[in-house]
mmCIF file of C-alpha atoms in Angstrom:
data_model
loop_
_atom_site.group_PDB
_atom_site.id
_atom_site.type_symbol
_atom_site.label_atom_id
_atom_site.label_comp_id
_atom_site.label_asym_id
_atom_site.label_seq_id
_atom_site.Cartn_x
_atom_site.Cartn_y
_atom_site.Cartn_z
ATOM 1 C CA MET Y 197 -2.918 21.179 0.114
ATOM 2 C CA LYS Y 198 -0.825 22.408 3.016
ATOM 3 C CA ILE Y 199 0.481 19.764 5.405
ATOM 4 C CA GLU Y 200 -1.245 21.456 8.362
ATOM 5 C CA ASN Y 201 -4.580 20.866 6.570
ATOM 6 C CA PHE Y 202 -3.892 17.172 6.025
ATOM 7 C CA ASN Y 203 -6.696 15.248 7.726
ATOM 8 C CA PRO Y 204 -7.131 11.914 5.945
ATOM 9 C CA TYR Y 205 -10.211 9.760 6.248
ATOM 10 C CA ILE Y 206 -9.089 6.165 6.880
ATOM 11 C CA ARG Y 207 -11.420 3.707 5.166
ATOM 12 C CA PHE Y 208 -9.528 0.480 5.779
ATOM 13 C CA PHE Y 209 -6.637 -0.696 7.980
ATOM 14 C CA ILE Y 210 -5.217 -4.226 8.252
ATOM 15 C CA LYS Y 211 -2.043 -6.092 9.165
ATOM 16 C CA VAL Y 212 -1.153 -8.764 6.590
ATOM 17 C CA LYS Y 213 1.232 -11.723 6.638
ATOM 18 C CA SER Y 214 1.736 -13.209 3.177
ATOM 19 C CA ASN Y 215 4.121 -14.468 0.534
ATOM 20 C CA LYS Y 216 1.489 -14.914 -2.192
ATOM 21 C CA ASN Y 217 2.599 -13.465 -5.524
ATOM 22 C CA TYR Y 218 -0.264 -11.829 -7.407
ATOM 23 C CA LYS Y 219 -0.602 -12.850 -11.065
ATOM 24 C CA SER Y 220 -3.160 -10.161 -11.885
ATOM 25 C CA SER Y 221 -2.949 -6.465 -11.124
ATOM 26 C CA LEU Y 222 -4.533 -4.915 -8.050
ATOM 27 C CA CYS Y 223 -6.097 -1.463 -7.956
ATOM 28 C CA ALA Y 224 -7.502 0.704 -5.169
ATOM 29 C CA PHE Y 225 -9.970 3.526 -5.524
ATOM 30 C CA ASP Y 226 -8.491 5.342 -2.514
ATOM 31 C CA PHE Y 227 -4.886 6.100 -1.695
ATOM 32 C CA ARG Y 228 -3.258 2.892 -0.449
ATOM 33 C CA LEU Y 229 -0.319 3.046 1.957
ATOM 34 C CA PHE Y 230 1.886 0.033 2.700
ATOM 35 C CA TYR Y 231 4.217 -0.049 5.707
ATOM 36 C CA ILE Y 232 6.589 -3.027 5.629
ATOM 37 C CA ILE Y 233 7.235 -4.630 9.026
ATOM 38 C CA LYS Y 234 9.204 -7.718 7.999
ATOM 39 C CA GLY Y 235 10.422 -9.338 4.775
ATOM 40 C CA THR Y 236 10.864 -7.944 1.271
ATOM 41 C CA VAL Y 237 8.064 -6.907 -1.069
ATOM 42 C CA LEU Y 238 8.478 -5.944 -4.730
ATOM 43 C CA PHE Y 239 5.855 -3.475 -5.959
ATOM 44 C CA LYS Y 240 5.414 -3.370 -9.727
ATOM 45 C CA THR Y 241 3.574 -0.295 -11.029
ATOM 46 C CA GLU Y 242 3.237 1.408 -14.371
ATOM 47 C CA ASN Y 243 5.835 3.933 -13.110
ATOM 48 C CA GLY Y 244 8.466 1.353 -12.152
ATOM 49 C CA ASN Y 245 9.441 -1.372 -9.726
ATOM 50 C CA TYR Y 246 10.113 -0.735 -6.058
ATOM 51 C CA ARG Y 247 11.757 -3.163 -3.620
ATOM 52 C CA LEU Y 248 10.750 -2.450 -0.039
ATOM 53 C CA SER Y 249 11.852 -4.052 3.206
ATOM 54 C CA SER Y 250 11.466 -3.494 6.943
ATOM 55 C CA SER Y 251 10.485 0.113 7.885
ATOM 56 C CA ASP Y 252 9.860 1.173 4.268
ATOM 57 C CA ILE Y 253 6.636 2.916 3.212
ATOM 58 C CA ILE Y 254 5.017 3.309 -0.185
ATOM 59 C CA THR Y 255 1.799 5.086 -1.157
ATOM 60 C CA ILE Y 256 -0.100 4.029 -4.257
ATOM 61 C CA PRO Y 257 -2.363 6.755 -5.722
ATOM 62 C CA PRO Y 258 -6.017 6.001 -6.516
ATOM 63 C CA ALA Y 259 -6.746 4.075 -9.732
ATOM 64 C CA THR Y 260 -3.110 2.953 -10.082
ATOM 65 C CA GLN Y 261 -2.619 -0.695 -10.994
ATOM 66 C CA TYR Y 262 0.123 -2.604 -9.206
ATOM 67 C CA LYS Y 263 1.343 -6.129 -8.489
ATOM 68 C CA LEU Y 264 3.018 -7.571 -5.401
ATOM 69 C CA ASP Y 265 5.832 -10.125 -5.462
ATOM 70 C CA PHE Y 266 7.526 -11.537 -2.390
ATOM 71 C CA GLU Y 267 11.069 -12.714 -1.885
ATOM 72 C CA GLY Y 268 11.612 -15.660 0.445
ATOM 73 C CA ALA Y 269 9.660 -16.070 3.668
ATOM 74 C CA ASP Y 270 6.409 -14.415 4.609
ATOM 75 C CA ALA Y 271 6.375 -10.648 4.650
ATOM 76 C CA GLU Y 272 4.398 -8.691 7.227
ATOM 77 C CA TYR Y 273 2.979 -5.288 6.415
ATOM 78 C CA TYR Y 274 0.181 -2.852 7.153
ATOM 79 C CA ILE Y 275 -2.258 -1.684 4.497
ATOM 80 C CA VAL Y 276 -4.072 1.617 5.019
ATOM 81 C CA ASN Y 277 -6.643 2.891 2.532
ATOM 82 C CA PHE Y 278 -7.398 6.586 2.921
ATOM 83 C CA ASP Y 279 -8.874 9.562 1.146
ATOM 84 C CA PHE Y 280 -9.115 13.287 1.754
ATOM 85 C CA THR Y 281 -12.920 13.357 1.915
ATOM 86 C CA TYR Y 282 -15.662 11.519 3.798
ATOM 87 C CA ASP Y 283 -17.742 10.943 0.631
#
């Protein structure tokens, strides 16, 4: 797909404030984008661990399991679920 043809369909958008560590894995059926506003979030995926902080972005592909861990105070971040189709 060429970048000029990129026209995602946003299914879900929310701002979250949390420091709850997830014991079980999470999984989305769309692409899931996280934009970190404040704090530090550790993403654990089958492909590795990623520590993100303010202004960092990560995209989790569909059907990828992941866990979230938080360091210290509440983190604030946006979650955007999107796909490339309207179906």
